[in-house]
Coordinates of C-alpha atoms and ligand atoms in Angstrom, one line a residue:
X1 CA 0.0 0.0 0.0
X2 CA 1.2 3.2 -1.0
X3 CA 3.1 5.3 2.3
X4 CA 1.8 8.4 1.1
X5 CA -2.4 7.3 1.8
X6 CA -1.1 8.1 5.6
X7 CA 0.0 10.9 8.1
X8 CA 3.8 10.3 7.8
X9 CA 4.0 10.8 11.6
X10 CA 1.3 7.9 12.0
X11 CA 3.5 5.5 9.9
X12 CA 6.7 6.1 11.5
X13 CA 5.6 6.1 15.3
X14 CA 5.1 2.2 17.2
X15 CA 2.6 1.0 19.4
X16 CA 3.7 1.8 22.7
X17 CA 7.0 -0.3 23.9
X18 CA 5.2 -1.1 27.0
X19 CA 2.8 -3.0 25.0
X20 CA 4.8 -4.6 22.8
X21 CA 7.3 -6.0 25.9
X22 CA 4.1 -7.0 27.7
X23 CA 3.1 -9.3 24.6
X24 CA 6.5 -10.3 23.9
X25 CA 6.9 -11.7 28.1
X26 CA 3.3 -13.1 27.7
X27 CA 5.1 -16.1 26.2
X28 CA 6.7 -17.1 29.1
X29 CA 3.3 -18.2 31.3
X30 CA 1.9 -16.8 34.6
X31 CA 3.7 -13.7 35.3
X32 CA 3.8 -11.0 38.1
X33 CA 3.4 -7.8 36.8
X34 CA 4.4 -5.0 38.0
X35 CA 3.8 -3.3 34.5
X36 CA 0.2 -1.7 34.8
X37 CA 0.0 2.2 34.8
X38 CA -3.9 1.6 36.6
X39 CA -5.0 1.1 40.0
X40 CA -5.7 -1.8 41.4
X41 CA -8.0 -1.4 43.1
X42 CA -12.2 -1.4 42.2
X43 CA -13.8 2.1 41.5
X44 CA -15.7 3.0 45.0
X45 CA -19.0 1.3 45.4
X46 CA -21.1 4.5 45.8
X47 CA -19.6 5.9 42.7
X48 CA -21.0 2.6 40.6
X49 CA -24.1 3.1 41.7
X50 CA -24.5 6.5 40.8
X51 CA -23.8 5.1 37.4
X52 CA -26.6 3.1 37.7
X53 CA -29.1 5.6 38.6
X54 CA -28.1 7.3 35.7
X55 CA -28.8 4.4 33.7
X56 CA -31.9 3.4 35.1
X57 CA -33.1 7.6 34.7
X58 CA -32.4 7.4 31.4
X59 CA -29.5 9.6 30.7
X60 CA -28.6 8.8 27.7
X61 CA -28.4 11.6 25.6
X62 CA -25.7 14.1 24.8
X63 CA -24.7 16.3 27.6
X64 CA -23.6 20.4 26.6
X65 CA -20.0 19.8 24.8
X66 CA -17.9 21.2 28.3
X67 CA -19.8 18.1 30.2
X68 CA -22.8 18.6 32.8
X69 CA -23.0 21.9 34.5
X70 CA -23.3 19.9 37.6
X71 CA -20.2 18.1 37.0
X72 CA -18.0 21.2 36.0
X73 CA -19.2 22.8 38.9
X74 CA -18.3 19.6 40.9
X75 CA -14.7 20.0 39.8
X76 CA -14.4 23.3 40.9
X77 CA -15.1 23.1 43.9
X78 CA -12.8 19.9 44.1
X79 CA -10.1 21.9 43.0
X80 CA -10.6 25.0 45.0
X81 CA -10.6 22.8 48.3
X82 CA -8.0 20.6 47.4
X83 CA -5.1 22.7 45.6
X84 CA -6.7 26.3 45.7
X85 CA -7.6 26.5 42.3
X86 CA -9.8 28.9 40.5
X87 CA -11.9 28.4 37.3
X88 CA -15.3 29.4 36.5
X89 CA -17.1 26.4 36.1
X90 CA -19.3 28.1 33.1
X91 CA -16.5 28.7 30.5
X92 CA -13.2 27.3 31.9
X93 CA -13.5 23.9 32.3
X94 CA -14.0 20.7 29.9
X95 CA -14.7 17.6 30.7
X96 CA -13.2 15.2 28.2
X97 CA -12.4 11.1 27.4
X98 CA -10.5 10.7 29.9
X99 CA -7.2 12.7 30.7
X100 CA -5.9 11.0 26.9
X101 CA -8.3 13.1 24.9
X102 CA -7.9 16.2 27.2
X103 CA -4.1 16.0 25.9
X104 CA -5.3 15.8 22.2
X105 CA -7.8 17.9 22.3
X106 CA -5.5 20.5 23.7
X107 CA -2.2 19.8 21.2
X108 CA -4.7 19.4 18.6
X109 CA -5.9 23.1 19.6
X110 CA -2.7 25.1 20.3
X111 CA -0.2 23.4 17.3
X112 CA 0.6 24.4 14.1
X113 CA 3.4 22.4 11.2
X114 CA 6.7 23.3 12.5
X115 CA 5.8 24.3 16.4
X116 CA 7.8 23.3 19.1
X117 CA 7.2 21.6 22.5
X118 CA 9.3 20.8 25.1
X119 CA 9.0 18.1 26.9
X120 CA 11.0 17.1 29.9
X121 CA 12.3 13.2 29.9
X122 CA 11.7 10.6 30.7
X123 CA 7.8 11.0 30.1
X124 CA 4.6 9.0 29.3
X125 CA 4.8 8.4 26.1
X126 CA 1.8 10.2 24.5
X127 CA 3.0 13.4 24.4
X128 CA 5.5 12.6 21.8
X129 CA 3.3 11.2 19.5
X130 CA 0.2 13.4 19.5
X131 CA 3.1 16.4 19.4
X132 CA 4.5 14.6 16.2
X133 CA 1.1 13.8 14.9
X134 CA 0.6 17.7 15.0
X135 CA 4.0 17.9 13.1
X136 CA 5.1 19.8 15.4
X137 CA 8.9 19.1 17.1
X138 CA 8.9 17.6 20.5
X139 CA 12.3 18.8 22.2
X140 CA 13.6 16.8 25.1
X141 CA 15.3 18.0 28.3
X142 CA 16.9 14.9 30.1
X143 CA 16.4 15.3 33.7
X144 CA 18.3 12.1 34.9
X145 CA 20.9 14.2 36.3
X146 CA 18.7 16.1 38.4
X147 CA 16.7 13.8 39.7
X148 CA 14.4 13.2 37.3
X149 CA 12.6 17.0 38.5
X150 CA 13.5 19.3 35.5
X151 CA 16.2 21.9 36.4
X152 CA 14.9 25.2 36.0
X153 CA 17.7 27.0 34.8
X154 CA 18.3 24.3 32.0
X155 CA 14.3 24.8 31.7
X156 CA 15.1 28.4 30.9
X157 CA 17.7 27.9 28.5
X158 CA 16.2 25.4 26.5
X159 CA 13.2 28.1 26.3
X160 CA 15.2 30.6 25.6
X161 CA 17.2 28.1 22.0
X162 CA 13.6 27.6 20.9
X163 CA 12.1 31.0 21.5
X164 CA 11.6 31.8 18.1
X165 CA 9.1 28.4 17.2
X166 CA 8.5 27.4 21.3
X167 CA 4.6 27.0 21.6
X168 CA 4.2 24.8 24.7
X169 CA 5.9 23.0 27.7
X170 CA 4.6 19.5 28.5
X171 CA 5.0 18.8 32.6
X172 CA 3.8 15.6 34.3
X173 CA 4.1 15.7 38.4
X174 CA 3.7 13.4 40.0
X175 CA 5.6 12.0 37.1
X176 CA 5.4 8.7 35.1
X177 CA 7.6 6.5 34.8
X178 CA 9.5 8.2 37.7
X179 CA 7.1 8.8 40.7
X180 CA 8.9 12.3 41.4
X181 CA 6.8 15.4 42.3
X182 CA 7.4 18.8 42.8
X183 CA 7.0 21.2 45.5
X184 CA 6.0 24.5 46.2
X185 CA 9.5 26.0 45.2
X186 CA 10.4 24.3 42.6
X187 CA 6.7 25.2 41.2
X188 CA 7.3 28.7 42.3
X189 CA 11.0 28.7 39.9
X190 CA 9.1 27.5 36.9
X191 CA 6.2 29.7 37.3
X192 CA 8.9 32.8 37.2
X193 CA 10.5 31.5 34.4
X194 CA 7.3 31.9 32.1
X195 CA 6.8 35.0 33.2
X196 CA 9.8 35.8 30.4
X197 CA 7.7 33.7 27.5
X198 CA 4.4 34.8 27.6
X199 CA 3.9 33.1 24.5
X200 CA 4.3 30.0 25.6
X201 CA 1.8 27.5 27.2
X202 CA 2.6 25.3 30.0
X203 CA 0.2 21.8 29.8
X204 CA 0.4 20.6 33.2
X205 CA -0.6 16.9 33.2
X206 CA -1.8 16.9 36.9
X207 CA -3.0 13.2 36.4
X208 CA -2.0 11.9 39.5
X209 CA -2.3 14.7 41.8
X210 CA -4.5 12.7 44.8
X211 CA -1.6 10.0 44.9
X212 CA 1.0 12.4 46.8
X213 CA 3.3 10.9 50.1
X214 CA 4.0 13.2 52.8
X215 CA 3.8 16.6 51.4
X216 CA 0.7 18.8 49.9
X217 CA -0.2 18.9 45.9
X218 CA 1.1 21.9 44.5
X219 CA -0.9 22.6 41.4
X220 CA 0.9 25.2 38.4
X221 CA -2.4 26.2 38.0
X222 CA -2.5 27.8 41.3
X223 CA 1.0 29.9 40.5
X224 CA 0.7 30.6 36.8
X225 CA -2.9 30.5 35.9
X226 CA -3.1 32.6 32.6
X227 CA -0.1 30.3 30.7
X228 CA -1.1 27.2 32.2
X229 CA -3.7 24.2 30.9
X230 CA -4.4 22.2 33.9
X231 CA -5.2 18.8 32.7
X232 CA -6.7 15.8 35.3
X233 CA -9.2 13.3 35.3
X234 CA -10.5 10.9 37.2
X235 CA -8.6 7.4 36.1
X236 CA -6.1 7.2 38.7
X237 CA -7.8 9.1 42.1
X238 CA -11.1 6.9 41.9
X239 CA -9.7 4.4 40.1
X240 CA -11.8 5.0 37.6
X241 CA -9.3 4.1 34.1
X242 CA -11.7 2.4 32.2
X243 CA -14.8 4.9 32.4
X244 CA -12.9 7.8 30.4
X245 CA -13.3 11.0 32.4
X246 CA -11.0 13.3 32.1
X247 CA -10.9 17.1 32.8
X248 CA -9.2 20.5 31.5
X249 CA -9.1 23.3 33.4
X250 CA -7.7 26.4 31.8
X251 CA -8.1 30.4 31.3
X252 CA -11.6 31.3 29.3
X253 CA -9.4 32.1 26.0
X254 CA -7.7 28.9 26.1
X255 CA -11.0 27.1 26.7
X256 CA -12.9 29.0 23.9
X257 CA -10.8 27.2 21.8
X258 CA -10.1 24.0 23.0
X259 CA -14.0 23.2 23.2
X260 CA -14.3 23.5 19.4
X261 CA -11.3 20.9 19.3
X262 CA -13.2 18.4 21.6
X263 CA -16.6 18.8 20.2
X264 CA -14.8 17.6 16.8
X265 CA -13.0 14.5 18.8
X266 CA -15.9 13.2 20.7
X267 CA -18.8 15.1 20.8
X268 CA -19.2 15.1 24.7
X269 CA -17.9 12.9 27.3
X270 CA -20.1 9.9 28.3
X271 CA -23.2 11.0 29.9
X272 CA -23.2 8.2 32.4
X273 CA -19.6 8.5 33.5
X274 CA -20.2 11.8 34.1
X275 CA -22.4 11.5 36.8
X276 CA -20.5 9.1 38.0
X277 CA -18.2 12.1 38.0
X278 CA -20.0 14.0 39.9
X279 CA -20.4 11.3 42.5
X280 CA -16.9 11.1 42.9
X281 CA -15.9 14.4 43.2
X282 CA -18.7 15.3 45.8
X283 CA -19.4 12.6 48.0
X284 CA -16.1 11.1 47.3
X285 CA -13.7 13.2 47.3
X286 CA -11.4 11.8 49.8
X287 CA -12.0 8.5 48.1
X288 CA -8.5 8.4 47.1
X289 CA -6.7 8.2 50.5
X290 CA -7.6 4.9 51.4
X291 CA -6.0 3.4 48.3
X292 CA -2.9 5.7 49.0
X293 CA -2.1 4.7 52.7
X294 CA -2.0 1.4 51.0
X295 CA 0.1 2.2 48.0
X296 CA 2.4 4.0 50.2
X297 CA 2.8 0.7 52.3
X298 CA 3.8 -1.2 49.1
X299 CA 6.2 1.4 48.0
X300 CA 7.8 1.4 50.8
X301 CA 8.5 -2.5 50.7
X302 CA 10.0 -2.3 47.3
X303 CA 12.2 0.7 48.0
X304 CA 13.5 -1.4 51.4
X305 CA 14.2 -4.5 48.8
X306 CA 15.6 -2.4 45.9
X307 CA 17.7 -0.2 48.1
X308 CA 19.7 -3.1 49.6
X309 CA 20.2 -4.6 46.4
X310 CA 21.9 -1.3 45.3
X311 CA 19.1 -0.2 42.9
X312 CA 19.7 4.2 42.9
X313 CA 15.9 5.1 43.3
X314 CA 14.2 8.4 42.4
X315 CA 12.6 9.9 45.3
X316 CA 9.4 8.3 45.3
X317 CA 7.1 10.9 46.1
X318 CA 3.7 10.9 43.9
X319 CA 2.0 8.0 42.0
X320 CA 2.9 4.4 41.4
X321 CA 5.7 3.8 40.4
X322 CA 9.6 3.5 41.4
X323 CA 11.9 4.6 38.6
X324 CA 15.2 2.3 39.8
X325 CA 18.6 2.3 38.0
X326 CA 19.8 -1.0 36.9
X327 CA 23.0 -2.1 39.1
X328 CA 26.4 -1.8 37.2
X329 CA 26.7 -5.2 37.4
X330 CA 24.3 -6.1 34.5
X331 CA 26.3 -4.5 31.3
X332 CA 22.5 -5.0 29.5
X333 CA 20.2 -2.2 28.1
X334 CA 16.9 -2.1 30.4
X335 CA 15.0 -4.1 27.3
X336 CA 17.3 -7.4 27.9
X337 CA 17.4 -6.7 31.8
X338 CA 14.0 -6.9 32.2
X339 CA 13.5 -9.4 29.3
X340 CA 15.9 -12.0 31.2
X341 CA 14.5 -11.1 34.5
X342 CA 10.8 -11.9 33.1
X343 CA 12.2 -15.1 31.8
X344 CA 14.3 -16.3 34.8
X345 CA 11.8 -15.1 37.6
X346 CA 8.2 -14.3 35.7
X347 CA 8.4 -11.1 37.2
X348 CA 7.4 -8.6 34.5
X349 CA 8.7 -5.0 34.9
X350 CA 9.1 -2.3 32.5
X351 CA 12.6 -1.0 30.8
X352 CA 13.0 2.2 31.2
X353 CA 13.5 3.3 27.9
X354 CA 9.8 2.8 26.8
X355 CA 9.6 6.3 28.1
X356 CA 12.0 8.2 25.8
X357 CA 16.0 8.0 26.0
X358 CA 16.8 9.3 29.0
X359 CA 15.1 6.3 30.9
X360 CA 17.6 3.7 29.9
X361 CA 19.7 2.2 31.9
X362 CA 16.4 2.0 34.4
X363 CA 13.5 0.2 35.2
X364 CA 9.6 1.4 36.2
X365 CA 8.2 -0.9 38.8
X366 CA 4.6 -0.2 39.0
X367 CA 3.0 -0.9 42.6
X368 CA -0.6 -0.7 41.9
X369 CA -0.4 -4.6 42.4
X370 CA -1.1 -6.5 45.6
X371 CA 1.2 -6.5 48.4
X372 CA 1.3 -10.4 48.2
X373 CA 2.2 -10.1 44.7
X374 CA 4.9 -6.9 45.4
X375 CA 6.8 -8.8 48.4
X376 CA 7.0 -12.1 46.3
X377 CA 8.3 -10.5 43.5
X378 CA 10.5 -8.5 45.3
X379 CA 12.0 -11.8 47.0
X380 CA 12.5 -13.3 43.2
X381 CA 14.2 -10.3 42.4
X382 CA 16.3 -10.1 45.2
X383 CA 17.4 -13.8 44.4
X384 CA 17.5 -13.2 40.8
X385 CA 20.5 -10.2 41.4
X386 CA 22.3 -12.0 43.8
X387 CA 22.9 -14.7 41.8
X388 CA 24.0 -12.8 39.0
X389 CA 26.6 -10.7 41.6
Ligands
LIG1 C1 0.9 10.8 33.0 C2 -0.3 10.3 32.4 N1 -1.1 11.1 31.8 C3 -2.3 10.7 31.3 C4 -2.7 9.4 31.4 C5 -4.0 9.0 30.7 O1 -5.0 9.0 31.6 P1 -6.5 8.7 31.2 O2 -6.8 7.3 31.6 O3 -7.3 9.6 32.0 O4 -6.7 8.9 29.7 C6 -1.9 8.5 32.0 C7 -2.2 7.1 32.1 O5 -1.4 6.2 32.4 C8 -0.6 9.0 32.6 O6 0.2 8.1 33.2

């Protein structure tokens, strides 16, 4: 078939490597994995049956292109209480297909041929491909020497190389693949730096903002609200990945925009996750703690087992995941470490460069598994380097 029927950007870009290494360890039986970027854990009872009554009421039309006015309105007030934010539930907030669509929509909205958008690495690897689908030119700032929190001074230079074509900065805290966050400070440096591009859009993926350990979620939105698009959702707080609600809160003359993009994409999002919505961010809106005292109890059993097998961990502060460096000892790229580790132990982790360059050399251990699962996996593992030392 001839190339030229597609989007060159389509036919050159992969299915994500984290699929692809998942299929390709499939092969070898019943695994553990510590792979999965999702909860867990069930969506909260009270939130399902919200769903229900929606059902059973028939709602199942349409709902205004932003989402529900009830649901918007729910989100603001979720956001005021929790990280002090401040958007107008009539005109600057969308509720979109989950946190996914909210990106496209958005990149879709602000990109023209030839743009460029930075975007700090590692990082989740969507951004690259719906920036290259845009044709514009994803630049990448590798912030394994800094601990994986972009160093805002490099931030500034690299913004001030691409001045001329710079449209938008991608951030992602707490981060995946690396579990980092930020805090107040370091939001407070970046915030200062835009201040000299006021052309330039920061897209704050604020995805998992309810899965912070032992200091408060700082929100960009709060310190640089006319630059920034505040983009969160639903799928990792409620554990909610699989009903597609995501949300984008941003200035009214970002908004204005963006809603065209969205009605184009998808219309509205589902009426009957949306008042599921509105469930969870009312009557549950502390919904996420539970599920993090317990995530925080399983992080800190793999950081205990990794540490003492001389794994250099980021600071695991925010989400999931640990983002471990592979010992010296193993002269192996993190697609054969993990490949032979999946083999020899069926414990399936992912390499770390699935998530851009500057991730190899590591691993992402995902602990949005059970604890039964994370401390026998962490014994294989343990086994599995010593007997390679
Ligand atoms: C950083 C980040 N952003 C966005 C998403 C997508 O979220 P959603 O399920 O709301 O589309 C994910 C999912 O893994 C993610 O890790």
């Amino acid at each position: 078939m001839s190339k030229s029927l597609f989007n060159t950007e389509v036919l050159k870009s992969e299915i994500s490597q984290i699929r692809q290494f998942d299929e390709q360890v499939s092969e070898f039986g019943d695994l553990i994995r510590l792979t999965l970027g999702q909860p867990d854990f069930p969506t909260p009872y009270h939130v399902k049956e919200a769903a229900k009554r929606a059902i059973d009421d028939d709602f199942s039309f349409y709902t205004q292109t932003a989402g529900y006015m009830l649901l918007r309105e729910a989100a603001a007030d979720f956001v005021k209480e929790k990280y002090n934010l401040s958007y107008d539930p009539k005109d600057e907030i969308l509720a979109t297909v989950g946190a996914t669509e909210a990106l496209a929509a958005v990149l879709l909205t602000l990109l023209n041929p030839g743009d460029k958008v930075i975007i700090p690495s590692p990082f989740f690897s969507l951004y690259e491909s719906l920036v290259r689908y845009a044709k514009a030119e994803p630049i990448f700032i590798d912030t394994s020497d800094s601990g994986f929190i972009v160093d805002p001074d490099v931030l500034d230079a690299t913004m001030h190389e691409h001045r001329d074509n710079l449209k938008a900065v991608i951030f992602n805290y707490p981060n995946n693949p690396t579990g980092t966050t930020w805090n107040k400070e370091t939001v407070e440096r970046i915030s200062t730096i835009f201040e000299k591009y006021p052309e330039t859009i920061a897209i704050s993926d604020e995805i998992y903002s309810e899965i912070v350990y032992d200091q408060p979620f700082v929100s960009l939105g709060e310190h640089l609200r006319e630059q920034t698009i505040v983009i969160n959702g639903l799928s990792k707080s409620h554990a909610m990945t699989g009903w597609r609600l995501g949300l984008i809160f941003a200035p009214r003359y970002l908004t204005e925009q963006i809603v065209k993009t969205h009605q184009s994409l998808v219309t509205s999002a589902s009426s009957i996750t949306q008042f599921a919505g509105i469930e969870a961010l009312t009557v549950g809106k502390d919904d996420a703690l539970p599920m993090k005292e317990q995530y925080q109890i399983r992080r800190d059993v793999v950081i205990k087992a990794l540490r003492s097998l001389d794994f250099e961990i980021a600071e695991p502060t925010g989400a999931f995941y640990i983002f471990a460096k592979i010992p010296e000892a193993f002269a192996q790229t993190s697609f054969d470490f993990c490949y032979a580790l999946a083999k020899e132990t069926k414990v399936a982790i992912i390499p770390g460069s699935a998530f851009g360059a500057a991730g190899e050399g590591y691993v992402r251990i995902s602990y949005a598994a059970s604890l039964e699962n994370i401390t026998e996996a962490m014994d294989r593992i343990t086994h599995y380097v010593n007997s390679k030392r």
